[in-house]
Coordinates of N, CA, C and O in Angstrom, one line a residue:
X654 N 16.7 32.6 4.3 CA 15.7 31.8 4.8 C 14.8 32.2 6.0 O 15.3 33.0 7.0
X655 N 13.5 31.9 6.0 CA 12.8 32.3 7.1 C 13.2 31.7 8.6 O 14.0 30.5 8.4
X656 N 12.5 32.2 9.5 CA 12.8 31.8 10.8 C 11.8 31.3 11.5 O 10.5 32.1 10.9
X657 N 11.4 30.2 11.9 CA 10.7 29.6 12.6 C 10.9 29.3 14.0 O 11.8 28.5 14.2
X658 N 10.1 30.2 14.9 CA 10.8 30.2 16.5 C 9.4 29.4 17.0 O 8.4 29.5 16.8
X659 N 10.1 28.3 17.6 CA 9.2 27.2 18.1 C 9.0 27.3 19.5 O 8.2 26.2 20.3
X660 N 9.9 27.9 20.4 CA 10.0 28.0 22.0 C 9.8 29.5 22.1 O 10.3 30.4 21.9
X661 N 9.5 29.5 23.6 CA 9.7 30.9 24.1 C 11.1 31.2 24.1 O 11.5 32.3 24.0
X662 N 12.1 30.4 24.6 CA 13.5 30.5 24.6 C 13.9 31.1 23.3 O 14.8 32.1 23.1
X663 N 13.7 30.2 22.2 CA 13.9 30.9 20.9 C 13.5 32.3 20.3 O 14.1 33.2 19.8
X664 N 12.1 32.3 20.8 CA 11.6 34.0 20.7 C 12.7 34.8 21.4 O 13.0 35.8 20.9
X665 N 13.1 34.5 22.9 CA 14.0 35.4 23.2 C 15.0 35.7 22.9 O 15.9 36.8 22.7
X666 N 15.7 34.8 22.4 CA 17.1 34.6 21.7 C 16.9 35.5 20.6 O 17.6 36.6 20.3
X667 N 15.8 35.4 19.3 CA 15.8 36.2 18.5 C 15.4 37.6 18.7 O 16.3 38.3 17.9
X668 N 14.5 38.2 19.6 CA 14.5 39.3 20.1 C 15.6 40.0 20.7 O 15.8 41.3 20.7
X669 N 16.4 39.0 21.6 CA 17.5 40.1 22.5 C 19.0 39.6 22.1 O 19.6 40.2 22.5
X670 N 19.6 38.4 21.8 CA 20.6 38.1 21.7 C 21.2 38.7 20.6 O 20.9 39.5 19.6
X671 N 22.6 38.8 20.7 CA 23.3 39.4 19.2 C 23.3 38.5 18.1 O 22.9 37.4 18.2
X672 N 23.4 39.1 16.8 CA 23.1 38.1 15.6 C 23.9 37.2 15.7 O 23.1 36.1 15.0
X673 N 25.0 36.9 16.1 CA 26.0 35.8 15.8 C 25.2 34.8 16.7 O 25.2 33.2 15.8
X674 N 24.3 35.0 17.2 CA 23.4 33.6 18.1 C 22.3 33.4 17.7 O 21.7 32.5 17.3
X675 N 21.4 34.9 17.5 CA 20.2 34.7 16.9 C 20.0 34.4 15.2 O 19.3 33.3 15.1
X676 N 21.2 34.8 14.6 CA 20.9 34.1 13.3 C 21.1 32.3 13.2 O 20.9 32.0 12.1
X677 N 21.5 31.9 14.2 CA 21.7 30.3 13.7 C 20.4 29.7 14.1 O 20.1 28.9 13.7
X678 N 19.0 30.8 14.4 CA 18.0 30.1 14.3 C 17.1 30.0 13.0 O 16.2 29.4 12.9
X679 N 18.0 30.6 12.2 CA 17.9 30.4 10.7 C 18.2 29.1 10.2 O 19.1 28.8 9.8
X680 N 17.5 27.7 10.0 CA 17.7 26.8 9.8 C 16.5 26.1 9.5 O 15.1 26.3 9.8
X681 N 16.9 24.9 8.7 CA 15.5 23.7 8.2 C 15.2 23.4 9.4 O 15.9 22.8 10.4
X682 N 13.8 23.3 9.3 CA 13.2 22.2 10.6 C 12.7 20.8 9.9 O 12.6 20.4 8.8
X683 N 12.8 19.9 11.1 CA 12.3 18.5 10.5 C 11.1 18.3 10.0 O 10.1 19.2 10.1
X684 N 10.9 17.8 8.9 CA 9.5 17.6 8.3 C 8.7 17.2 9.2 O 7.8 17.7 8.9
X685 N 8.8 16.6 10.4 CA 7.8 16.2 11.3 C 7.3 17.6 12.2 O 6.3 17.5 12.7
X686 N 8.4 18.6 11.9 CA 7.7 20.0 12.6 C 6.7 20.8 11.9 O 6.3 21.6 12.1
X687 N 6.7 20.4 10.4 CA 5.9 21.4 9.5 C 4.8 20.7 9.2 O 4.5 19.5 9.0
X688 N 3.7 21.3 8.9 CA 2.2 21.0 8.6 C 1.8 22.0 7.5 O 2.0 23.1 7.8
X689 N 1.0 21.3 6.6 CA 0.2 22.2 5.6 C -1.0 22.8 6.3 O -1.9 22.2 7.1
X690 N -0.9 24.2 6.4 CA -2.4 24.7 7.0 C -3.3 25.3 6.1 O -4.5 25.4 6.5
X691 N -3.0 25.3 5.1 CA -4.0 25.9 4.0 C -3.2 25.4 2.4 O -2.1 25.0 2.3
X692 N -4.3 25.3 1.5 CA -3.8 24.9 0.4 C -5.0 25.1 -0.4 O -5.8 25.9 -0.2
X693 N -4.7 25.0 -2.1 CA -5.4 26.0 -3.0 C -5.1 27.2 -3.4 O -3.8 27.6 -2.8
X694 N -5.5 27.9 -4.2 CA -5.2 29.5 -4.7 C -5.7 30.4 -3.5 O -6.5 30.2 -2.7
X695 N -4.8 31.3 -3.5 CA -5.1 32.3 -2.2 C -5.8 33.2 -2.8 O -6.2 33.6 -3.7
X696 N -6.9 33.7 -2.0 CA -7.7 34.4 -2.2 C -8.2 35.6 -0.9 O -8.4 35.6 0.0
X697 N -7.3 36.9 -1.6 CA -7.3 38.0 -0.7 C -8.5 38.8 -1.0 O -9.0 38.8 -2.1
X698 N -8.6 39.4 0.2 CA -10.2 40.7 0.2 C -9.5 42.0 -1.0 O -8.5 41.9 -1.0
X699 N -10.4 42.1 -1.7 CA -10.5 43.3 -2.2 C -9.5 44.3 -1.7 O -10.1 44.5 -0.4
X700 N -9.1 45.7 -2.1 CA -8.5 46.3 -1.4 C -9.4 47.1 -0.6 O -9.3 47.5 0.5
X701 N -10.9 47.4 -1.3 CA -11.5 48.3 -0.7 C -12.3 47.8 0.5 O -12.8 48.4 1.6
X702 N -12.2 46.5 0.7 CA -12.7 45.8 2.1 C -12.0 46.1 3.4 O -12.4 45.9 4.2
X703 N -10.6 46.8 3.1 CA -9.6 46.7 4.1 C -9.9 48.4 4.5 O -10.3 49.1 3.9
X704 N -10.2 48.3 5.9 CA -10.7 49.6 6.3 C -9.5 50.0 7.7 O -8.8 49.3 8.0
X705 N -9.3 51.3 8.0 CA -8.8 51.6 9.4 C -8.6 50.8 10.6 O -8.2 50.2 11.0
X706 N -10.3 50.2 10.7 CA -10.5 49.4 11.8 C -9.9 48.2 11.5 O -9.3 47.1 12.5
X707 N -9.6 47.5 10.3 CA -9.0 46.5 9.7 C -7.4 46.5 10.4 O -6.5 45.7 10.9
X708 N -6.9 47.3 9.8 CA -5.7 47.9 10.0 C -5.2 47.9 11.7 O -4.3 47.2 12.1
X709 N -6.2 48.4 12.3 CA -6.2 48.7 14.1 C -6.1 47.2 14.5 O -5.3 46.9 15.4
X710 N -7.0 46.4 13.9 CA -7.2 45.0 14.1 C -5.6 44.5 13.7 O -5.5 43.5 15.0
X711 N -5.1 44.6 13.1 CA -3.7 43.7 12.6 C -2.8 44.3 13.7 O -1.9 43.6 14.2
X712 N -2.8 45.5 13.9 CA -1.9 46.1 15.0 C -1.9 45.5 16.4 O -0.8 45.1 17.2
X713 N -3.2 45.6 16.8 CA -3.5 44.6 17.8 C -2.9 43.2 18.2 O -2.2 42.8 18.8
X714 N -3.0 42.6 16.9 CA -2.3 41.0 17.0 C -1.1 41.2 17.1 O -0.2 40.5 17.7
X715 N -0.4 42.1 16.1 CA 0.8 42.3 16.2 C 1.5 42.5 17.8 O 2.3 42.2 18.1
X716 N 0.9 43.7 18.4 CA 1.2 43.9 19.5 C 1.0 42.9 20.6 O 1.9 42.3 21.4
X717 N 0.0 41.7 20.5 CA -0.2 40.7 21.5 C 1.0 39.9 20.8 O 1.3 39.2 22.1
X718 N 1.6 39.7 19.8 CA 2.6 38.5 19.6 C 3.8 39.0 20.3 O 4.5 38.4 20.7
X719 N 4.1 40.6 20.1 CA 5.1 41.0 20.7 C 5.2 40.9 22.3 O 6.2 40.2 22.6
X720 N 4.0 40.7 22.8 CA 4.0 41.0 24.1 C 4.2 39.4 24.5 O 4.9 39.2 25.8
X721 N 3.8 38.5 23.8 CA 3.8 37.1 24.0 C 5.2 36.8 23.8 O 6.0 36.1 24.7
X722 N 5.9 37.2 23.1 CA 7.6 36.8 22.8 C 8.4 37.8 24.2 O 9.3 37.3 24.3
X723 N 7.9 38.5 24.5 CA 8.5 39.4 25.7 C 7.9 38.9 27.3 O 8.4 39.5 28.0
X724 N 6.9 37.9 27.0 CA 6.7 37.4 28.3 C 5.7 38.3 29.1 O 6.0 38.0 30.4
X725 N 5.0 39.3 28.6 CA 4.3 40.1 29.6 C 3.0 40.3 29.1 O 2.5 39.9 27.6
X726 N 2.0 40.4 29.9 CA 0.7 40.7 29.8 C 0.2 41.7 28.5 O 0.7 42.8 28.7
X727 N -0.8 41.4 27.6 CA -1.2 42.3 26.8 C -2.8 42.4 27.0 O -3.5 41.6 27.6
X728 N -3.0 44.1 27.3 CA -4.3 44.5 27.1 C -4.5 45.2 26.0 O -3.7 46.2 25.6
X729 N -5.7 44.9 25.4 CA -6.1 45.6 24.1 C -6.6 47.0 24.7 O -6.7 47.4 25.5

């Protein structure tokens, strides 16, 4: 089951707590907390359009999310 973290406290628990506590975050969310953000057929870019700069961009985004989860400032 996927984990959807909805608060900073949940992010902290997921990143730092022992599994018996963090694992409890794997639970269904109420329908009122979910919304459709895309529909229709998925359109991926052809692989030749991905470049090293694209990969670097993605890593910057991942690092920004980790910083947010750790509540520290991110600098690119």
